[in-house]
Short mmCIF file of C-alpha atoms in Angstrom, two decimals:
data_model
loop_
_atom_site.label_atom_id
_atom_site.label_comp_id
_atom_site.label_asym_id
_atom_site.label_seq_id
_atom_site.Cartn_x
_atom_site.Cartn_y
_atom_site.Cartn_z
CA UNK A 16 144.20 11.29 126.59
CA UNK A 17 140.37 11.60 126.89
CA UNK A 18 140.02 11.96 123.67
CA UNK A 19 141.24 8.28 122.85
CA UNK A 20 139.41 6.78 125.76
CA UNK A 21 136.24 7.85 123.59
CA UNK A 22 137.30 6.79 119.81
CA UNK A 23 135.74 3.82 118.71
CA UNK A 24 135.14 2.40 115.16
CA UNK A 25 132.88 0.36 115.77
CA UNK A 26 130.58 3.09 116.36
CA UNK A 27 132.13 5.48 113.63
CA UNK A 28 133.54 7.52 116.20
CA UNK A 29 137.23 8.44 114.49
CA UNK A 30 137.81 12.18 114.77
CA UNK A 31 136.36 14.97 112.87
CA UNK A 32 139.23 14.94 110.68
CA UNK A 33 139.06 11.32 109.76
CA UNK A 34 135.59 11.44 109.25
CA UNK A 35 135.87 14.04 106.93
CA UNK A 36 139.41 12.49 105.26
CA UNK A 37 139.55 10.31 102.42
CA UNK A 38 139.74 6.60 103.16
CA UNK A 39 141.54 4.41 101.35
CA UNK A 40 141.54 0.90 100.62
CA UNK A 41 143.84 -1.48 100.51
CA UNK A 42 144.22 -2.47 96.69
CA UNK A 43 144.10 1.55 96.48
CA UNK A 44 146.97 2.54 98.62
CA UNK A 45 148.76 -0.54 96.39
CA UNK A 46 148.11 0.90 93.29
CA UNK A 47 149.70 5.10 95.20
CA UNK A 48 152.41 3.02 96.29
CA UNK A 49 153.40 0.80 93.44
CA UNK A 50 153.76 4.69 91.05
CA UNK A 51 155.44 6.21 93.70
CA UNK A 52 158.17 3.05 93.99
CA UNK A 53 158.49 3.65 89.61
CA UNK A 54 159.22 7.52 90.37
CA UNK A 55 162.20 6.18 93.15
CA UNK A 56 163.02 3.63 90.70
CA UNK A 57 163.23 6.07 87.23
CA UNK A 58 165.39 9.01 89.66
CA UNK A 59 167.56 6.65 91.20
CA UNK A 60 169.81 3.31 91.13
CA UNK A 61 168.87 1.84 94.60
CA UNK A 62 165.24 2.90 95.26
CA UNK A 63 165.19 1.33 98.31
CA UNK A 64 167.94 3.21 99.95
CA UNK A 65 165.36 6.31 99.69
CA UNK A 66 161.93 4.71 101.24
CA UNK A 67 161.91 4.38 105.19
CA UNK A 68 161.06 0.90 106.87
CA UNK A 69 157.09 2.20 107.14
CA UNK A 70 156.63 2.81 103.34
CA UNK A 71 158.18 -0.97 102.87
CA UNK A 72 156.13 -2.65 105.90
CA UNK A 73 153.04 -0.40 104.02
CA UNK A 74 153.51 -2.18 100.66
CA UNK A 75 154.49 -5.45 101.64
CA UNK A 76 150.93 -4.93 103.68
CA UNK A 77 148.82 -3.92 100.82
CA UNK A 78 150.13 -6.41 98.38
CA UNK A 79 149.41 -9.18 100.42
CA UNK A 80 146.02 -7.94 101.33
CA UNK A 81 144.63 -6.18 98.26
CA UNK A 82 141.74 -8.32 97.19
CA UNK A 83 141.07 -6.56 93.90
CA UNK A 84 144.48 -6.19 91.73
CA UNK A 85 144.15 -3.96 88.51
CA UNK A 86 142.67 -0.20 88.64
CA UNK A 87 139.89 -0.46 86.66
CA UNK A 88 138.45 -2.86 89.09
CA UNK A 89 139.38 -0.88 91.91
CA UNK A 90 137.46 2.06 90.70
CA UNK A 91 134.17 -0.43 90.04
CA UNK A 92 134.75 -1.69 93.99
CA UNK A 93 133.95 1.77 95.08
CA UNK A 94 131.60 2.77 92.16
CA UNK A 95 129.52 -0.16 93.87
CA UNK A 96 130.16 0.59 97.58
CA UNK A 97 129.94 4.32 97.11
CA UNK A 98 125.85 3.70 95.78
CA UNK A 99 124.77 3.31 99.32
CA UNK A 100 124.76 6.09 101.52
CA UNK A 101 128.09 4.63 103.29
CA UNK A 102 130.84 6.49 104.96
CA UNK A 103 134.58 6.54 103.97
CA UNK A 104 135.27 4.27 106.88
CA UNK A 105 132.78 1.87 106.57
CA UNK A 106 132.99 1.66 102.84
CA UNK A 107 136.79 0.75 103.36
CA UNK A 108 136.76 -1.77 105.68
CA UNK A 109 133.89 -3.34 103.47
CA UNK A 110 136.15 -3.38 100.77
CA UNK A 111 139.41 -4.37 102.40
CA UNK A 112 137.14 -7.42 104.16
CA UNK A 113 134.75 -8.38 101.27
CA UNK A 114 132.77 -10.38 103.97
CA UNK A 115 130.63 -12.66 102.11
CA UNK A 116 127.07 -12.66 104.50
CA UNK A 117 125.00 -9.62 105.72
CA UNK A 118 125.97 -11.43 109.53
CA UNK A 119 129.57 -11.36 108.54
CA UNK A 120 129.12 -7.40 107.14
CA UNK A 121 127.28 -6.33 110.19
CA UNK A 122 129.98 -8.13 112.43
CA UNK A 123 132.62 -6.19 110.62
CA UNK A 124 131.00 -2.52 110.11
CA UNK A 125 128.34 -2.49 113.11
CA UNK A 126 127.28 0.75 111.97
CA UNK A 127 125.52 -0.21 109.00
CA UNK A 128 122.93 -1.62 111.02
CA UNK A 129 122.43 1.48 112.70
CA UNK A 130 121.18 4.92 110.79
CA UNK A 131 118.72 3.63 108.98
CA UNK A 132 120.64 3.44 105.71
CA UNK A 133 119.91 0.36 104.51
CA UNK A 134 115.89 -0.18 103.94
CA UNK A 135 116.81 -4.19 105.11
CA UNK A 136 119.03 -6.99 105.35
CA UNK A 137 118.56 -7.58 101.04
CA UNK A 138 119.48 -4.09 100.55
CA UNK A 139 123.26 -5.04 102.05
CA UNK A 140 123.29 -8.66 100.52
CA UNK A 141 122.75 -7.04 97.36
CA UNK A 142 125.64 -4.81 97.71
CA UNK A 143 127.56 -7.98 99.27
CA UNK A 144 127.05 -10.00 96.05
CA UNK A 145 127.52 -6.93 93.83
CA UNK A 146 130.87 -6.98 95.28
CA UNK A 147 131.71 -10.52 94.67
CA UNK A 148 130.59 -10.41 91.16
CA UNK A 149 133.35 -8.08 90.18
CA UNK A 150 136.43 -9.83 92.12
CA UNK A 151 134.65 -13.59 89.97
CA UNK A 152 135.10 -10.99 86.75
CA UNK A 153 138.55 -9.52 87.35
CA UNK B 19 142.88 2.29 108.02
CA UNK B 20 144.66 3.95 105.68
CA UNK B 21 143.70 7.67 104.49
CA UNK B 22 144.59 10.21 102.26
CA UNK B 23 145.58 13.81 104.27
CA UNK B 24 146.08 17.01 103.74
CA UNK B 25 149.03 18.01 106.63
CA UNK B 26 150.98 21.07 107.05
CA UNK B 27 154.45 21.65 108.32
CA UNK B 28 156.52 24.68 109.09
CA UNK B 29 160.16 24.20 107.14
CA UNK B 30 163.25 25.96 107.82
CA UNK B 31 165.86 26.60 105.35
CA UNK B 32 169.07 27.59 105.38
CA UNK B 33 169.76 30.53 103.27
CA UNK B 34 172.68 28.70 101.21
CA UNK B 35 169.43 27.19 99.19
CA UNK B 36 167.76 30.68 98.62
CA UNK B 37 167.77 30.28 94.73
CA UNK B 38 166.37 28.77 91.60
CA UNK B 39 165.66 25.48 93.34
CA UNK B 40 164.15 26.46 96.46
CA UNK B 41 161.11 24.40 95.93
CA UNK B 42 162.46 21.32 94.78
CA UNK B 43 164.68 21.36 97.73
CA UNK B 44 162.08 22.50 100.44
CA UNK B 45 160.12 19.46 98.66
CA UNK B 46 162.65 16.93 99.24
CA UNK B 47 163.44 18.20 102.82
CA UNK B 48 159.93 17.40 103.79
CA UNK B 49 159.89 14.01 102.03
CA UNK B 50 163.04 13.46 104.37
CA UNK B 51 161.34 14.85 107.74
CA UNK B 52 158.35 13.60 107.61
CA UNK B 53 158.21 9.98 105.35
CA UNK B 54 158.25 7.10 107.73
CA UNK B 55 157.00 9.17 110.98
CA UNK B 56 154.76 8.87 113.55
CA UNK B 57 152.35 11.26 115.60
CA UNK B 58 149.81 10.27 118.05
CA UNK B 59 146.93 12.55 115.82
CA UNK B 60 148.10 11.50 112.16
CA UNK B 61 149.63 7.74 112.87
CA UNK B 62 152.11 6.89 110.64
CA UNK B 63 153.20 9.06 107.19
CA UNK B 64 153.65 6.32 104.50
CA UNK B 65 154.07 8.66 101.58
CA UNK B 66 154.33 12.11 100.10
CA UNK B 67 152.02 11.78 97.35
CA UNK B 68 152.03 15.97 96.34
CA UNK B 69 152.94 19.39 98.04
CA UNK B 70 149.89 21.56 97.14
CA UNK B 71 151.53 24.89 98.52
CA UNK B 72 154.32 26.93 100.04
CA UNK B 73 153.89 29.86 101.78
CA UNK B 74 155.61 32.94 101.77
CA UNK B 75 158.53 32.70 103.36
CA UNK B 76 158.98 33.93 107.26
CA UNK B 77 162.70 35.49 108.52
CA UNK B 78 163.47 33.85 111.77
CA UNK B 79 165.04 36.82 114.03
CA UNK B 80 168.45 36.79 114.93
CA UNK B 81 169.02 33.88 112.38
CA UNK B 82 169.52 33.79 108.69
CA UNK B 83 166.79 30.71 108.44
CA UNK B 84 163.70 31.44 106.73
CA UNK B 85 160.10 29.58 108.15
CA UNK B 86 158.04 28.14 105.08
CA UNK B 87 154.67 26.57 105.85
CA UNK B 88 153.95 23.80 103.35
CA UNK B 89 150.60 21.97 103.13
CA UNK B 90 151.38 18.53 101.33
CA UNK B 91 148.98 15.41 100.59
CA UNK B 92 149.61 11.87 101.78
CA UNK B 93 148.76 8.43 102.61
CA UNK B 94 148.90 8.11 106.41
CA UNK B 95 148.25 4.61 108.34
CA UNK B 96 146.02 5.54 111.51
CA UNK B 97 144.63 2.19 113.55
CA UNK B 98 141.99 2.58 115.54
CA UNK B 99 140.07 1.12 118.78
CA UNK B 100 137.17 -0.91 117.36
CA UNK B 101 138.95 -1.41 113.88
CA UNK B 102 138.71 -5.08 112.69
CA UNK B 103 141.74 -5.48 110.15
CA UNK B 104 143.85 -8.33 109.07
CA UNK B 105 146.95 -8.64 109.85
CA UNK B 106 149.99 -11.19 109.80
CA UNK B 107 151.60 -13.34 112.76
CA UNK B 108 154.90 -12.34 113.31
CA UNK B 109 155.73 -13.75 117.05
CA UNK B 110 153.63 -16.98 118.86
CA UNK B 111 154.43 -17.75 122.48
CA UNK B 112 152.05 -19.11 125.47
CA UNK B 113 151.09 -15.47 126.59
CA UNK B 114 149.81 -14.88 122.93
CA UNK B 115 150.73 -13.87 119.57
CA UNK B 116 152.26 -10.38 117.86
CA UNK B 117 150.86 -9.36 114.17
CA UNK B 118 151.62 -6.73 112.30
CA UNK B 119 149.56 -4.58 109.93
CA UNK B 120 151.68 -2.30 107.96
CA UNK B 121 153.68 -0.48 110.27
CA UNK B 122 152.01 -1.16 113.19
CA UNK B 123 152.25 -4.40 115.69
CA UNK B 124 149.71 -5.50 117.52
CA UNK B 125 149.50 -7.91 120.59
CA UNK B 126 146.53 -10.14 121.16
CA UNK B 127 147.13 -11.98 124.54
CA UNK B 128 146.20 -15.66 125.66
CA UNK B 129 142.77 -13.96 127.13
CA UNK B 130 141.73 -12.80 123.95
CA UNK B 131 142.39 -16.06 121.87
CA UNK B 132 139.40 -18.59 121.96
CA UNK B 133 139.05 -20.76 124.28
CA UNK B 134 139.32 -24.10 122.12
CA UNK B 135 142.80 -22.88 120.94
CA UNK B 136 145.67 -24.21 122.82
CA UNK B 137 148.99 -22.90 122.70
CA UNK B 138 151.63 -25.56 121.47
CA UNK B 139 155.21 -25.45 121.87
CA UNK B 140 157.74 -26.28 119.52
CA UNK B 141 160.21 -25.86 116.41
CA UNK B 142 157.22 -24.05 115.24
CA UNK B 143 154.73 -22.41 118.52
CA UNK B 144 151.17 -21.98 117.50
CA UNK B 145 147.54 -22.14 118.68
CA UNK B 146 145.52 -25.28 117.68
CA UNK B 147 141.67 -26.31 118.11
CA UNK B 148 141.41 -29.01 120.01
CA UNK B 149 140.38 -31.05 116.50
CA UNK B 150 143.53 -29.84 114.75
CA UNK B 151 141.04 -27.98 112.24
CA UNK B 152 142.48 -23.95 113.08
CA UNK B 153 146.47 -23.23 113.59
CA UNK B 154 147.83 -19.87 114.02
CA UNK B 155 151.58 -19.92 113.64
CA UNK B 156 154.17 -17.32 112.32
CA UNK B 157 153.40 -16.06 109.01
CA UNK B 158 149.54 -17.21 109.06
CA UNK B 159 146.68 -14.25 108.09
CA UNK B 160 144.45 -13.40 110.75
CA UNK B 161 141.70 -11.07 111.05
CA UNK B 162 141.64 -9.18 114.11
CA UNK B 163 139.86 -6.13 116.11
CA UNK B 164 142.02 -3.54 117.90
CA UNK B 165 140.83 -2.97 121.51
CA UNK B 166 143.29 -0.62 122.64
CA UNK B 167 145.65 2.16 120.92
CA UNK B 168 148.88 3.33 122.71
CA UNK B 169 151.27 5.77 121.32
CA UNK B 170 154.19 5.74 122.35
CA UNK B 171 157.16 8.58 121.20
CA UNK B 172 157.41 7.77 117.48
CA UNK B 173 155.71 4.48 117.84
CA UNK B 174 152.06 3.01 117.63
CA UNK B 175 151.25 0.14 119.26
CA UNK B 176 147.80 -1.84 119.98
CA UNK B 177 146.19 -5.15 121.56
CA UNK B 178 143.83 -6.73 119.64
CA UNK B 179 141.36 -9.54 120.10
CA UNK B 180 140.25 -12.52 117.83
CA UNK B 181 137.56 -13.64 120.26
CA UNK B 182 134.61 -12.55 118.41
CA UNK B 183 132.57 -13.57 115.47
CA UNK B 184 134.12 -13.83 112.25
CA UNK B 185 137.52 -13.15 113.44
CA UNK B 186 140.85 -15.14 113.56
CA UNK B 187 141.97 -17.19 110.60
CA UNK B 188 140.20 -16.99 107.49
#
């Protein structure tokens, strides 16, 4: 019980486990859902008969709030996040939020700020507008 | 926040399978155990994505069943306290609003709605700004930050706040 009093992500504190585990974004967990629906789909006549409520509610979720559709642009979103010394979490949320001002990025991943990673606040609204350059070319 | 796990499970089989397919069908037992649950440590299991390994086989005593441990990756949904997400209105009355992100609902109460929004009543309940500019009704996209986590048997469930910066409707 202790253990959840102290979790927090605003201050990266998630567990050993989910530190370590691979994060996913949003638009990525669409594109893991959307093959495994075709494998239901190509073994079966009613596909949905075989997923559970949480896999629907999951990718109703991430279709609505993917902000990057196709793959290849997925894999340039976290080519581009990945170049600063960010951690699964925070590079996620970046992604899933795409907040458009260092204020707004700060507000949404306070750790960024902290740890010295970025040399200042250009350093981040370089990687901000990095970001929205690819979703104006997808 | 979704992630991408590496989970293990003990499986017992019945030794009427103890054949060609014993794989395939220790595979799709798991699928069938463990898609769509919930633990307090994991969150929620969205999806098998692959069963990296089964383990030799263990003979329960005084049974015929056999104990395999199988460690299988997947895409879990864990939320947690601090997490700012979006999320979309399911529920408005006067003591707040209910959202749900994937599989998981989340309250954020009267409190924890600015104070220029004012709950209206109606065919349609929502919260307005006092210059009409901001609704939040069922169905609207808001961005939120979870505050508290509760788990509850095979259920998740957390209050949220859109008080601070940057959050509510986009």
């Amino acid at each position: 019980m202790s253990a959840e009093e102290e979790e927090n992500a605003a201050e990266l504190k998630i567990g050993e486990e989910f530190l370590k585990a691979k994060c996913l974004m949003n638009c990525e967990v669409s594109l893991i859902l959307d093959k495994k629906y075709e494998q239901l789909q190509n073994m079966s006549d009613d596909p949905l008969s075989q997923t559970s409520q949480v896999f629907e509610k999951s990718l109703q979720y991430v279709k609505r709030f993917s902000r990057y559709k196709n793959s290849e642009t997925v894999k340039q979103v976290r080519e581009v996040l990945s170049r600063n010394r960010l951690a699964e979490f925070e590079l996620c949320v970046l992604g899933n939020l795409c907040p458009e001002t260092v204020e707004e990025a700060i507000a949404m991943v306070p750790t960024i700020k902290s740890k010295g990673r970025f040399q200042d606040d250009d350093a981040i609204d370089k990687m901000l507008r990095d970001l929205s350059l690819i979703k104006k070319f997808e | 926040m979704f992630f991408h796990m590496v989970l293990e499970r003990n499986m017992q089989l019945h030794p009427r399978y103890f054949g060609p397919h014993l794989h395939e069908k220790l595979t799709t037992k798991l699928v069938k155990d463990v898609e769509g649950t919930c633990s307090g440590k994991h969150g929620f299991v969205v999806a098998v994505t692959k069963v990296e390994s089964i383990g030799k086989g263990l003979i329960r005593e005084g049974t015929g069943f056999v104990t395999f441990p199988v460690k299988y990756q997947c895409v879990v949904f864990r939320p947690f306290r601090g997490e700012i997400l979006e999320a979309v209105v399911t529920l408005v009355n006067k003591m707040g609003f209910f959202a749900e992100a994937g599989p998981v609902n989340i309250f954020v109460s009267n409190h924890l709605i600015p104070d220029d929004m004012e709950f209206q009543s109606g065919d349609i309940p929502n919260y307005t700004t006092s210059d009409g500019s901001v609704k939040i009704q069922k169905d609207s996209e808001v961005r939120l930050k979870i505050i508290g986590v509760r788990v509850d048997a095979a259920e998740i469930f957390c209050i949220g706040t859109i008080k601070d910066d940057f959050l509510g409707r986009n």
